[in-house]
Short mmCIF file of C-alpha atoms in Angstrom, two decimals:
data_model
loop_
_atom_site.label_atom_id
_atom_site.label_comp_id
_atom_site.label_asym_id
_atom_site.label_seq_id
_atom_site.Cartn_x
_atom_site.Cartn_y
_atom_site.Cartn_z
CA UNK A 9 -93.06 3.57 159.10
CA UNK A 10 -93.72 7.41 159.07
CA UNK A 11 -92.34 8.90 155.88
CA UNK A 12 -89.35 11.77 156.85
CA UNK A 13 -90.06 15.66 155.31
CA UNK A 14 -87.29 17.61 154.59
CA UNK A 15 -88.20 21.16 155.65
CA UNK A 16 -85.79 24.15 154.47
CA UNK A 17 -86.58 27.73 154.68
CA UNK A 18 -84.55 30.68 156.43
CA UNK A 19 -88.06 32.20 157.89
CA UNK A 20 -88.38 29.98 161.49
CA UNK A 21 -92.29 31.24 161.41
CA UNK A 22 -92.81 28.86 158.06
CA UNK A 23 -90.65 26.07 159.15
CA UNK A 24 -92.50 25.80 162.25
CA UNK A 25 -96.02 26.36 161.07
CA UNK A 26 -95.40 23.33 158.18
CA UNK A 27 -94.08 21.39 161.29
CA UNK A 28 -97.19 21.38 163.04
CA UNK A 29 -98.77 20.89 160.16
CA UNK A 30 -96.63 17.60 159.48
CA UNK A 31 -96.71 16.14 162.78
CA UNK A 32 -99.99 16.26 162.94
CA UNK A 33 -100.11 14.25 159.72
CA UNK A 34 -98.12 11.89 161.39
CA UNK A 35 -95.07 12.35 159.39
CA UNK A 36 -91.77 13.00 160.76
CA UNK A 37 -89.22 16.42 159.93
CA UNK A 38 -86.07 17.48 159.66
CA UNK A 39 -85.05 21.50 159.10
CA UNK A 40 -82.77 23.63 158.27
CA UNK A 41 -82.72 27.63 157.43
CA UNK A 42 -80.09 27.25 154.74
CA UNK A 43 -78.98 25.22 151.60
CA UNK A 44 -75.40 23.78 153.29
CA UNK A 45 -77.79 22.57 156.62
CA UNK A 46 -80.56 20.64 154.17
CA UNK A 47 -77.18 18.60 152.19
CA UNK A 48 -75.90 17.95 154.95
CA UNK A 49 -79.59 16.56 155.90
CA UNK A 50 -79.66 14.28 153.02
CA UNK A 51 -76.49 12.96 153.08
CA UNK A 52 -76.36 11.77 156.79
CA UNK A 53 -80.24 10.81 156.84
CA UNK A 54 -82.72 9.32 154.98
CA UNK A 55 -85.16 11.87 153.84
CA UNK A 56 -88.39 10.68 152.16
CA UNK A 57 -89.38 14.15 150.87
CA UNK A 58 -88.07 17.30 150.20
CA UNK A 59 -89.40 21.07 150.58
CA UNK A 60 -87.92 23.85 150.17
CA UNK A 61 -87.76 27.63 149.31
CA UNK A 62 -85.64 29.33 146.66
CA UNK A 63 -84.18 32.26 148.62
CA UNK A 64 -82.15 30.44 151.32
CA UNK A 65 -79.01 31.38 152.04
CA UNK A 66 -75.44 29.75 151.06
CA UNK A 67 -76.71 27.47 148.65
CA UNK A 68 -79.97 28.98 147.04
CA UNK A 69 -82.94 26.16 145.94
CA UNK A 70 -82.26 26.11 142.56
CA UNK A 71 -78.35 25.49 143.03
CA UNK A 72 -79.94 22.87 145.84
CA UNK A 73 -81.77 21.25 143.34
CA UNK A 74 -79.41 20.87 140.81
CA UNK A 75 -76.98 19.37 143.33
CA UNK A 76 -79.62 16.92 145.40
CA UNK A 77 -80.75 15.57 141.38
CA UNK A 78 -76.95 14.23 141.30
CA UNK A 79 -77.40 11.83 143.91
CA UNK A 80 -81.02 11.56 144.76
CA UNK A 81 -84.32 10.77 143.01
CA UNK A 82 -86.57 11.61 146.19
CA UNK A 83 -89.29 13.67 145.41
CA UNK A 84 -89.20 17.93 145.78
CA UNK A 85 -91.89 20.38 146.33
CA UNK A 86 -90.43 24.23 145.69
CA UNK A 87 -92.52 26.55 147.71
CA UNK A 88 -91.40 30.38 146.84
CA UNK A 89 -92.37 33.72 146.91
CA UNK A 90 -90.88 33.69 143.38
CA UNK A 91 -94.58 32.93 140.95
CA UNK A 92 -93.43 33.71 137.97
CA UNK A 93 -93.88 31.34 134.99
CA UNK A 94 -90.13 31.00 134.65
CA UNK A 95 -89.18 30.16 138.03
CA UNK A 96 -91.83 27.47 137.86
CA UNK A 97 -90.16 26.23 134.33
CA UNK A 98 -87.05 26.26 135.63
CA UNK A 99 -87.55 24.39 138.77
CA UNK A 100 -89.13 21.70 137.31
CA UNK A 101 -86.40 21.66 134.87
CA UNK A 102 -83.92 21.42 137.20
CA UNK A 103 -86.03 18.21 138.77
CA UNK A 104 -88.95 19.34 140.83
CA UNK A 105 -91.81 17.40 141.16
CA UNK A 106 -94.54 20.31 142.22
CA UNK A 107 -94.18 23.98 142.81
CA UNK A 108 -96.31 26.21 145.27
CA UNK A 109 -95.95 29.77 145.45
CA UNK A 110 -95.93 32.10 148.87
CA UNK A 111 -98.76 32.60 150.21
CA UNK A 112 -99.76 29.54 150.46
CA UNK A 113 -102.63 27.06 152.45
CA UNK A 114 -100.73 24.97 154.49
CA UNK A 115 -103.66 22.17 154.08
CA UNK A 116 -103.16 22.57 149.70
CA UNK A 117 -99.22 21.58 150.78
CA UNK A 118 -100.18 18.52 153.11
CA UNK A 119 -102.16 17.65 149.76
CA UNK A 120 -99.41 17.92 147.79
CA UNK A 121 -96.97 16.04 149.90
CA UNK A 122 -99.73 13.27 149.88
CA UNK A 123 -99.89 13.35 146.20
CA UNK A 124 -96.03 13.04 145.56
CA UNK A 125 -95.54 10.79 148.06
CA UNK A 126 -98.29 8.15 146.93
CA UNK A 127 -96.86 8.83 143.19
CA UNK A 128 -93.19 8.30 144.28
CA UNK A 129 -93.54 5.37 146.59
CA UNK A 130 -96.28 3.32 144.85
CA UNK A 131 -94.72 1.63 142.10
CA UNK A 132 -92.07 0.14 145.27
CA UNK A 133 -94.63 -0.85 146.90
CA UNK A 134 -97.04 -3.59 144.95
CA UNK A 135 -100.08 -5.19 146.65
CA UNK A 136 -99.58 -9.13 147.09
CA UNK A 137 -102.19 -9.44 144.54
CA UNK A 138 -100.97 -7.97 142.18
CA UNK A 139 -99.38 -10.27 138.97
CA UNK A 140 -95.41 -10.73 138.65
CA UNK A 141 -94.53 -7.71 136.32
CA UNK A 142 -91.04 -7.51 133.94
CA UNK A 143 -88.07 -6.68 136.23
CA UNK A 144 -86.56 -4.17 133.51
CA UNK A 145 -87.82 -2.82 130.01
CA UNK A 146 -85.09 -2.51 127.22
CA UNK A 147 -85.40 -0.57 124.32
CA UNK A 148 -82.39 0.42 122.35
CA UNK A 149 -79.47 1.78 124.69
CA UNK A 150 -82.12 2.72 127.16
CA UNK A 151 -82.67 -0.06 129.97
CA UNK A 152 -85.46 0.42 132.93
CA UNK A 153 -84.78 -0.84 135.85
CA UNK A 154 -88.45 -1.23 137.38
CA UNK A 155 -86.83 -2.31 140.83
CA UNK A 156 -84.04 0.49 141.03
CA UNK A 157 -86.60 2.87 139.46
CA UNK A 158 -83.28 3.73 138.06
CA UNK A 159 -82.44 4.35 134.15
CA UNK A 160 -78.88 2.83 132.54
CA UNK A 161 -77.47 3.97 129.29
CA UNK A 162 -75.12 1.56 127.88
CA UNK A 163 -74.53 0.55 131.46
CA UNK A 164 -74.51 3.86 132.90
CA UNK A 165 -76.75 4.67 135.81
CA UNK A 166 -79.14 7.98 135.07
CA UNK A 167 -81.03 9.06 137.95
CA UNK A 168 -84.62 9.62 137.61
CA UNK A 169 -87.62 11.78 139.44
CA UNK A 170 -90.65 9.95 139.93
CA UNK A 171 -91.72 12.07 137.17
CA UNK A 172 -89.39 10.73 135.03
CA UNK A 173 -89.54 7.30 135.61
CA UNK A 174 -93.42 7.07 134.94
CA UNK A 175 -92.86 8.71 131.83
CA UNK A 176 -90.46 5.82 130.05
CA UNK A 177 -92.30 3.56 131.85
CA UNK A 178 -95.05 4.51 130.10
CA UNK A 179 -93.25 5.38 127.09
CA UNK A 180 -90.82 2.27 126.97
CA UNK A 181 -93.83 0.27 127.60
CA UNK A 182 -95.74 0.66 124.31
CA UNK A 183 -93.23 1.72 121.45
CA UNK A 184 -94.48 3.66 118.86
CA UNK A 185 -97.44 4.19 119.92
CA UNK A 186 -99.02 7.85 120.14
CA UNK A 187 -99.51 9.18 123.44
CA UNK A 188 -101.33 12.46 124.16
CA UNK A 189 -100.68 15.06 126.37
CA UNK A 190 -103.77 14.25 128.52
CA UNK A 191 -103.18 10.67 128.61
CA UNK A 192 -99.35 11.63 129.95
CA UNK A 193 -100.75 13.85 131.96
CA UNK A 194 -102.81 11.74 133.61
CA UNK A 195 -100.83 8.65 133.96
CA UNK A 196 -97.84 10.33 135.42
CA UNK A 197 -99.44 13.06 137.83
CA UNK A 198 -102.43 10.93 138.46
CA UNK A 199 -104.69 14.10 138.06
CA UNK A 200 -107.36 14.79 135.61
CA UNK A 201 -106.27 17.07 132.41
CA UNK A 202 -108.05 20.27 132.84
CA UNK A 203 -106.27 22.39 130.65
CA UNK A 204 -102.90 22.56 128.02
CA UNK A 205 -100.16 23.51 130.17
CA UNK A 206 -96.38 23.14 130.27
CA UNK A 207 -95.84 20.47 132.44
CA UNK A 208 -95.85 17.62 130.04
CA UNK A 209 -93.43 19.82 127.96
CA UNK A 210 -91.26 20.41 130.48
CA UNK A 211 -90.69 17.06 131.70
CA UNK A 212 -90.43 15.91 128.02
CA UNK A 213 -87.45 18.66 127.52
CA UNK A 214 -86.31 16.74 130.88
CA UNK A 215 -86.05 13.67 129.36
CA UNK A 216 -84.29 14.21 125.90
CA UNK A 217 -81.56 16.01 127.92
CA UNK A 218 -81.40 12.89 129.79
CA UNK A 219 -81.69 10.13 127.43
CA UNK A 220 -80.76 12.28 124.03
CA UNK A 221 -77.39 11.78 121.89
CA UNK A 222 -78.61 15.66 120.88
CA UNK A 223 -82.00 17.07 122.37
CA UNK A 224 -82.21 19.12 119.54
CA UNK A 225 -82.87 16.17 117.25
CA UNK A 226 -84.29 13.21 119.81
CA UNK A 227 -84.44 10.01 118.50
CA UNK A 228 -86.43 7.72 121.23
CA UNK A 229 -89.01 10.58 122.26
CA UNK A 230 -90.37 11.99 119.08
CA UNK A 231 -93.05 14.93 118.54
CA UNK A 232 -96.39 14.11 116.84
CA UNK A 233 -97.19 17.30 115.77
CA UNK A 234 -101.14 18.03 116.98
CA UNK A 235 -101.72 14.77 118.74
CA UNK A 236 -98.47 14.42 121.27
CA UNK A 237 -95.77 12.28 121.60
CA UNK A 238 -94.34 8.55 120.84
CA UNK A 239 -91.28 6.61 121.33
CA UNK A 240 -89.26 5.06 118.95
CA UNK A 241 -89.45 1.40 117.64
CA UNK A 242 -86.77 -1.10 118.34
CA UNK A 243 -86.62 -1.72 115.02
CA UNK A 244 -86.43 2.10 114.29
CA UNK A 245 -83.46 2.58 116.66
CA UNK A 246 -80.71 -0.41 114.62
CA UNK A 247 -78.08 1.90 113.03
#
């Protein structure tokens, strides 16, 4: 079934050029020129994808963000004029999955749709021969739900970006051992590590402030200072 694109910028010229782009991918789209249009969007459809610029009116991308990340783990692609570092850090903060800054090749975003859709939807989707895997991963309070793709503290649901959920999968997988940042890297964004950035920082930061009594202090994600980043021990965790 084609996969639905959520299309929301107030410039009509964009919205209809990444149409045509779209269609022609075969994928199908829904628009809307302001923040209050693209809720309503999610709320009464199902949306596979979302893009969307940070300027739009009544309810501006960031704000959009922060209220879609509430209810919905769908994957988001912030295309802005807006290319500073900081807007970049803070949307994927707030729980974007990619940022692209204005101007942009429509082809590089039909990439990156491809990218975060194949990412998002893969681990739903498993091949027929492919072995049985765990249903759920439980470590501490922390409980992965591999079906859901959802996280539960002490029984209550956390919603995760696809991001996110490869992260403790990866992490909640292999307890205490030492990941780097190029081996996160590449197992969560499925790209070679060219070069130290912030993104594995960023979604870490993302992560304590979800699963973190105090961020400040984690206690499941801890830094390795010069090699990267492991996760706590069952037996580590018993008060």
């Amino acid at each position: 079934m084609p996969k639905t694109i959520l299309v929301v910028d107030d410039d009509p010229d964009i919205i209809d050029m990444l149409k045509l782009y779209l269609e022609a991918e075969g994928y199908r789209t829904l628009e809307a020129f302001d923040g209050k249009a693209a809720l309503e969007h999610l709320r009464s459809k199902h949306v596979d994808l979302a893009l969307f610029d940070i300027m739009i009116p009544f309810i501006d991308g960031f704000q959009l963000l922060r209220m879609m990340r509430q209810d919905y783990k769908i994957p988001v692609i912030l295309i802005s004029a807006k290319n500073q570092e900081l807007d970049k850090i803070t949307g994927l903060k707030l729980g974007a999955d990619d940022y692209v800054s204005k101007p942009f090749s429509p082809l590089e975003v039909m990439a990156r749709i491809q990218a975060q859709l194949r990412r998002s939807y893969e681990f739903n989707e498993p091949s027929e021969s492919e072995a049985p895997t765990l249903s759920e991963t439980c470590v501490g309070d922390l409980l992965l739900d591999h079906r859901e793709c959802m996280l539960y503290i002490k029984g209550t649901p956390i919603a995760l970006s696809a991001i996110e959920y490869k992260l403790l999968k990866l992490f909640m997988g292999e307890p205490g051992r030492v990941f780097t940042k190029k081996i996160i890297f590449e197992q969560a964004w499925d790209e070679h590590y060219l070069a130290d950035d912030n993104a594995v920082m960023v979604q870490i930061s993302r992560l304590r402030d979800k699963i973190e009594a105090c961020p400040r202090k984690p206690v499941y994600i801890k830094t390795i200072r010069g090699l990267g980043y492991r996760f706590a021990k069952k037996d580590e965790l018993q008060p």
